[in-house]
Each structure stands twice: as C-alpha cells, then as structure tokens.
GROMACS .gro file of C-alpha atoms in nm:
model
  249
    1MET     CA    1  -4.054   5.356   1.362
    2ASN     CA    2  -4.383   5.534   1.391
    3SER     CA    3  -4.495   5.387   1.059
    4ASN     CA    4  -4.485   5.034   1.201
    5ILE     CA    5  -4.793   4.845   1.311
    6ASN     CA    6  -4.934   4.899   1.658
    7TYR     CA    7  -5.050   4.547   1.747
    8ASN     CA    8  -5.256   4.685   2.036
    9GLU     CA    9  -5.492   4.830   1.775
   10TYR     CA   10  -5.687   4.658   1.500
   11ILE     CA   11  -5.842   4.809   1.189
   12LEU     CA   12  -6.135   4.615   1.047
   13SER     CA   13  -6.138   4.530   0.677
   14LYS     CA   14  -6.444   4.585   0.457
   15ILE     CA   15  -6.520   4.213   0.463
   16GLU     CA   16  -6.499   4.207   0.843
   17LYS     CA   17  -6.734   4.507   0.869
   18LYS     CA   18  -6.986   4.328   0.648
   19LYS     CA   19  -6.945   4.017   0.862
   20ILE     CA   20  -7.019   4.216   1.179
   21LEU     CA   21  -7.332   4.365   1.021
   22PHE     CA   22  -7.457   4.026   0.902
   23ILE     CA   23  -7.397   3.851   1.236
   24SER     CA   24  -7.556   4.139   1.428
   25ILE     CA   25  -7.870   4.129   1.212
   26ILE     CA   26  -7.907   3.752   1.251
   27LEU     CA   27  -7.855   3.765   1.628
   28THR     CA   28  -8.101   4.054   1.661
   29ILE     CA   29  -8.373   3.865   1.472
   30VAL     CA   30  -8.312   3.544   1.670
   31ILE     CA   31  -8.316   3.718   2.010
   32ALA     CA   32  -8.616   3.938   1.925
   33PHE     CA   33  -8.813   3.632   1.812
   34LEU     CA   34  -8.708   3.376   2.073
   35PHE     CA   35  -8.674   3.590   2.384
   36TYR     CA   36  -8.931   3.867   2.330
   37ASN     CA   37  -9.150   3.781   2.030
   38SER     CA   38  -9.175   4.152   1.959
   39PRO     CA   39  -9.044   4.383   1.684
   40ILE     CA   40  -8.969   4.640   1.956
   41ALA     CA   41  -8.682   4.414   2.067
   42LEU     CA   42  -8.507   4.482   1.736
   43ILE     CA   43  -8.365   4.791   1.904
   44ILE     CA   44  -8.117   4.556   2.069
   45PHE     CA   45  -7.936   4.556   1.732
   46PHE     CA   46  -7.720   4.853   1.833
   47LEU     CA   47  -7.597   4.679   2.148
   48LEU     CA   48  -7.534   4.353   1.964
   49TYR     CA   49  -7.347   4.533   1.688
   50LYS     CA   50  -7.108   4.683   1.943
   51LEU     CA   51  -7.058   4.349   2.121
   52VAL     CA   52  -6.992   4.163   1.796
   53LYS     CA   53  -6.758   4.438   1.677
   54ASP     CA   54  -6.560   4.437   2.002
   55LYS     CA   55  -6.530   4.058   1.995
   56LEU     CA   56  -6.414   4.049   1.632
   57ILE     CA   57  -6.154   4.319   1.703
   58GLU     CA   58  -6.028   4.132   2.011
   59ASP     CA   59  -6.015   3.803   1.819
   60GLY     CA   60  -5.833   3.976   1.534
   61LYS     CA   61  -5.570   4.122   1.768
   62THR     CA   62  -5.524   3.787   1.944
   63LYS     CA   63  -5.482   3.599   1.616
   64ARG     CA   64  -5.235   3.855   1.479
   65ARG     CA   65  -5.030   3.852   1.800
   66LYS     CA   66  -5.019   3.471   1.793
   67ILE     CA   67  -4.889   3.476   1.436
   68LEU     CA   68  -4.633   3.740   1.533
   69GLU     CA   69  -4.529   3.539   1.839
   70ASN     CA   70  -4.466   3.221   1.636
   71GLN     CA   71  -4.278   3.408   1.364
   72PHE     CA   72  -4.075   3.587   1.631
   73VAL     CA   73  -3.956   3.250   1.766
   74ASP     CA   74  -3.833   3.157   1.417
   75ALA     CA   75  -3.650   3.489   1.394
   76LEU     CA   76  -3.494   3.437   1.738
   77GLN     CA   77  -3.373   3.092   1.638
   78SER     CA   78  -3.206   3.237   1.330
   79ILE     CA   79  -3.051   3.524   1.529
   80SER     CA   80  -2.919   3.287   1.796
   81THR     CA   81  -2.767   3.052   1.536
   82SER     CA   82  -2.600   3.338   1.351
   83ILE     CA   83  -2.453   3.486   1.671
   84LEU     CA   84  -2.315   3.146   1.773
   85SER     CA   85  -2.163   3.118   1.424
   86GLY     CA   86  -1.967   3.438   1.481
   87TYR     CA   87  -2.193   3.699   1.320
   88SER     CA   88  -2.229   4.039   1.482
   89VAL     CA   89  -2.569   4.110   1.634
   90GLU     CA   90  -2.658   4.354   1.356
   91ASN     CA   91  -2.565   4.104   1.084
   92ALA     CA   92  -2.753   3.832   1.270
   93PHE     CA   93  -3.071   4.038   1.239
   94LYS     CA   94  -3.010   4.081   0.867
   95GLU     CA   95  -2.968   3.705   0.830
   96ALA     CA   96  -3.291   3.657   1.023
   97GLU     CA   97  -3.469   3.887   0.778
   98ASN     CA   98  -3.359   3.669   0.487
   99GLU     CA   99  -3.461   3.350   0.664
  100ILE     CA  100  -3.803   3.483   0.765
  101GLU     CA  101  -3.858   3.586   0.403
  102GLN     CA  102  -3.796   3.225   0.298
  103LEU     CA  103  -4.011   3.078   0.576
  104HIS     CA  104  -4.304   3.321   0.579
  105SER     CA  105  -4.267   3.550   0.274
  106LYS     CA  106  -4.224   3.927   0.250
  107LYS     CA  107  -4.587   3.980   0.345
  108SER     CA  108  -4.538   3.831   0.692
  109VAL     CA  109  -4.552   4.064   0.991
  110MET     CA  110  -4.213   3.953   1.125
  111TYR     CA  111  -4.040   4.013   0.792
  112LYS     CA  112  -4.176   4.367   0.782
  113GLU     CA  113  -4.057   4.429   1.138
  114LEU     CA  114  -3.707   4.294   1.071
  115ASN     CA  115  -3.685   4.488   0.747
  116GLN     CA  116  -3.775   4.811   0.928
  117ILE     CA  117  -3.535   4.735   1.214
  118ASN     CA  118  -3.243   4.667   0.976
  119LYS     CA  119  -3.311   4.983   0.775
  120SER     CA  120  -3.319   5.185   1.097
  121VAL     CA  121  -2.992   5.025   1.218
  122ASP     CA  122  -2.832   5.141   0.892
  123LEU     CA  123  -2.938   5.492   0.995
  124ASN     CA  124  -2.741   5.449   1.321
  125ILE     CA  125  -3.045   5.403   1.544
  126PRO     CA  126  -2.947   5.173   1.837
  127LEU     CA  127  -3.078   4.818   1.796
  128GLU     CA  128  -3.191   4.798   2.158
  129GLN     CA  129  -3.404   5.111   2.107
  130LEU     CA  130  -3.566   4.957   1.800
  131LEU     CA  131  -3.639   4.633   1.984
  132ASP     CA  132  -3.793   4.821   2.274
  133ASP     CA  133  -4.019   5.011   2.034
  134PHE     CA  134  -4.119   4.682   1.867
  135ALA     CA  135  -4.184   4.517   2.203
  136GLN     CA  136  -4.413   4.796   2.323
  137ARG     CA  137  -4.612   4.791   2.000
  138SER     CA  138  -4.637   4.413   1.989
  139GLY     CA  139  -4.819   4.359   2.318
  140VAL     CA  140  -4.651   4.015   2.331
  141GLU     CA  141  -4.494   3.934   2.667
  142GLU     CA  142  -4.217   3.716   2.521
  143ILE     CA  143  -4.105   3.996   2.289
  144LYS     CA  144  -4.104   4.243   2.579
  145ASN     CA  145  -3.894   4.002   2.785
  146PHE     CA  146  -3.645   3.954   2.505
  147ALA     CA  147  -3.614   4.329   2.442
  148GLU     CA  148  -3.542   4.385   2.812
  149VAL     CA  149  -3.285   4.104   2.829
  150PHE     CA  150  -3.126   4.225   2.506
  151TYR     CA  151  -3.093   4.579   2.641
  152TYR     CA  152  -2.911   4.476   2.958
  153ALA     CA  153  -2.701   4.216   2.776
  154LYS     CA  154  -2.592   4.473   2.515
  155ARG     CA  155  -2.518   4.741   2.775
  156GLY     CA  156  -2.373   4.508   3.036
  157SER     CA  157  -2.036   4.341   3.058
  158GLY     CA  158  -2.151   3.977   3.080
  159ASP     CA  159  -2.131   3.701   2.821
  160PHE     CA  160  -2.361   3.852   2.560
  161VAL     CA  161  -2.379   3.542   2.340
  162LYS     CA  162  -2.461   3.311   2.631
  163ILE     CA  163  -2.724   3.547   2.772
  164ILE     CA  164  -2.900   3.574   2.435
  165GLU     CA  165  -2.879   3.198   2.378
  166LYS     CA  166  -3.039   3.122   2.716
  167SER     CA  167  -3.305   3.388   2.662
  168VAL     CA  168  -3.397   3.247   2.320
  169SER     CA  169  -3.413   2.893   2.463
  170HIS     CA  170  -3.642   3.004   2.746
  171ILE     CA  171  -3.878   3.200   2.521
  172ARG     CA  172  -3.899   2.918   2.267
  173GLU     CA  173  -3.978   2.668   2.543
  174SER     CA  174  -4.249   2.895   2.683
  175ILE     CA  175  -4.416   2.941   2.343
  176ASP     CA  176  -4.390   2.569   2.262
  177ILE     CA  177  -4.566   2.484   2.590
  178SER     CA  178  -4.836   2.741   2.513
  179ASN     CA  179  -4.891   2.589   2.167
  180GLU     CA  180  -4.912   2.238   2.314
  181ILE     CA  181  -5.172   2.352   2.567
  182ASN     CA  182  -5.378   2.510   2.290
  183VAL     CA  183  -5.372   2.183   2.096
  184LEU     CA  184  -5.477   1.985   2.404
  185ILE     CA  185  -5.775   2.210   2.485
  186ALA     CA  186  -5.884   2.261   2.123
  187ALA     CA  187  -6.144   1.983   2.159
  188LYS     CA  188  -6.276   2.140   2.480
  189LYS     CA  189  -6.313   2.475   2.306
  190TYR     CA  190  -6.510   2.308   2.027
  191GLU     CA  191  -6.733   2.136   2.284
  192GLN     CA  192  -6.785   2.469   2.458
  193LYS     CA  193  -6.904   2.627   2.131
  194ILE     CA  194  -7.152   2.343   2.077
  195MET     CA  195  -7.281   2.352   2.435
  196SER     CA  196  -7.322   2.729   2.425
  197MET     CA  197  -7.581   2.687   2.149
  198VAL     CA  198  -7.792   2.435   2.343
  199PRO     CA  199  -8.005   2.692   2.535
  200ILE     CA  200  -8.092   2.869   2.208
  201PHE     CA  201  -8.189   2.541   2.041
  202ILE     CA  202  -8.408   2.447   2.339
  203ILE     CA  203  -8.600   2.774   2.326
  204ALA     CA  204  -8.631   2.750   1.947
  205TYR     CA  205  -8.760   2.392   1.979
  206LEU     CA  206  -9.022   2.497   2.235
  207ARG     CA  207  -9.131   2.789   2.015
  208VAL     CA  208  -9.181   2.559   1.717
  209THR     CA  209  -9.334   2.256   1.889
  210SER     CA  210  -9.501   2.404   2.199
  211GLY     CA  211  -9.555   2.771   2.135
  212ARG     CA  212  -9.830   2.802   2.395
  213TYR     CA  213  -9.589   2.691   2.667
  214LEU     CA  214  -9.386   3.012   2.626
  215ASN     CA  215  -9.676   3.250   2.556
  216PRO     CA  216  -9.698   3.373   2.921
  217LEU     CA  217  -9.344   3.510   2.885
  218TYR     CA  218  -9.430   3.733   2.589
  219ASN     CA  219  -9.605   4.068   2.553
  220ASN     CA  220  -9.594   4.157   2.922
  221PHE     CA  221  -9.351   4.335   3.152
  222PHE     CA  222  -9.271   4.046   3.385
  223GLY     CA  223  -9.214   3.804   3.098
  224ALA     CA  224  -8.980   4.049   2.922
  225PHE     CA  225  -8.799   4.113   3.250
  226PHE     CA  226  -8.753   3.741   3.314
  227MET     CA  227  -8.629   3.674   2.960
  228SER     CA  228  -8.388   3.968   2.989
  229ILE     CA  229  -8.242   3.817   3.305
  230CYS     CA  230  -8.203   3.483   3.124
  231LEU     CA  231  -8.034   3.659   2.833
  232VAL     CA  232  -7.789   3.842   3.061
  233ALA     CA  233  -7.715   3.521   3.252
  234TYR     CA  234  -7.653   3.343   2.922
  235TYR     CA  235  -7.410   3.614   2.811
  236ILE     CA  236  -7.223   3.603   3.145
  237SER     CA  237  -7.195   3.223   3.120
  238LEU     CA  238  -7.039   3.257   2.774
  239LYS     CA  239  -6.782   3.503   2.909
  240TRP     CA  240  -6.698   3.271   3.199
  241GLU     CA  241  -6.663   2.969   2.970
  242LYS     CA  242  -6.418   3.159   2.753
  243LYS     CA  243  -6.224   3.279   3.059
  244ILE     CA  244  -6.195   2.926   3.198
  245LEU     CA  245  -6.046   2.796   2.872
  246GLU     CA  246  -5.789   3.077   2.853
  247ILE     CA  247  -5.473   2.925   2.999
  248GLU     CA  248  -5.166   3.146   3.023
  249VAL     CA  249  -4.813   3.008   3.056
   0.00000   0.00000   0.00000
C-alpha cells in the first residue's frame, strides 16, 4: 500500500520545471520593467519562482484529483452493477478493474489503484482497510465518504447491497452536479483570465505611448513604494477572483 500514489503530494516533471523557470523569467522582466524600470527589481525573480512553482503544484494536484474523481465514479458504477448482479464485493472490484482498463487504459490512476487493491485482497488484507488507505491518500471527499460508508456497511448487519447502491447514487449525483457547475462557469473563468491582464496592458500601453507620464514613479523611494502597493493589491485581487469562482458542492 505504501507504494501507491499520495495525491496530496505532487512531483514536478522536467518539462514542468522548465515551464516554471520560463514563466518566472518572463514575469520578472515584465514586472521589473513596468513597475520599477530598474534592473535591481530583477531580484523579485526568487519570489516569483516560488509563487509560480506553488501554483503549478496546486493546479497539478487539483487536475489529478479531478481525473481520479471522475474515474472513481466509473469504477463505482461498475462495482454497483456487479454487486446487484450477484457478484461478491471482492469479485465486483475485480470486474471494475477490467472495465476501467477498457475505459481508461492501464495507465489510468484508477486502474492502478484497483489493481493494487485486488492484489492486496488476494493477500488477505481486508478490503475496507485498503479503501480507507486509498481514501486518505486521495484527498477526494467523495472517496473518503464512500470508504466510510463501505466500512460500516461491511461491518454492520444492514442491507449491504442497498447501502452501497444508495451511496454510489449519491456520490455520482454530487460529482455530476460539480461537473455541470464547472461547465457553466467555464466562460466566467476565461473572462476572469482576460480581465486580469488588463492592468498590465494599461501600464504597458502608457510606458510605450506616454513614458513621461509614469516617470515620476520610477527611480525614487516613494514611486517604488507606490508601485509595490499596486503590485500587492493586484496579486490579492487575483487570489480573490480565483476564490470567488471556486464553487464547492
């Protein structure tokens, strides 16, 4: 189990590391030129590198969890169908592994998880223990909820099949609603990205067409202080815009 992926962590690839370096260099040059007009401001590269790195890691984890979440729903559907058809829970998971292989290939994260779970079950490790381990590593709320329901359903004396069926239906409905919301606000997110670039374009336009207008803000303490405040305010506004568009179900 320890060899499985911890979805709360994210290891950057070589391409992603190069991407971080490239973006950080471009941002450093733009900010140093537009906001400070001084080579001394290039020192901000180290801060920007960390911010870009943290954002790329967070985006990578979010994207991977979303993929896992959607593939998990497909696996749940297969498990639920197999159980209703009379399969044992353990065999239902093996059927789900085969179906996920057909839907998403052996390279998919959910196939690897199911493959590991089924191998561990063959070694007499309790299925509920394996699911709990997977849920904790996943960081996905729906998977944690299912693992908890599965544990009590397996250990309890209620109608196991009915409990699992209702749980699967609820989780699928929740994820479907989340996907629909993401589709509906996709245009707003695109607009937000465009609008976030407007202040930069305005300053760049003034630098090119009316350079003297901004000269009082450069090469002096008060000008640098004022531009730093504007830069911090701009960064905070970007964080707030992203927060507003994050809708949780």
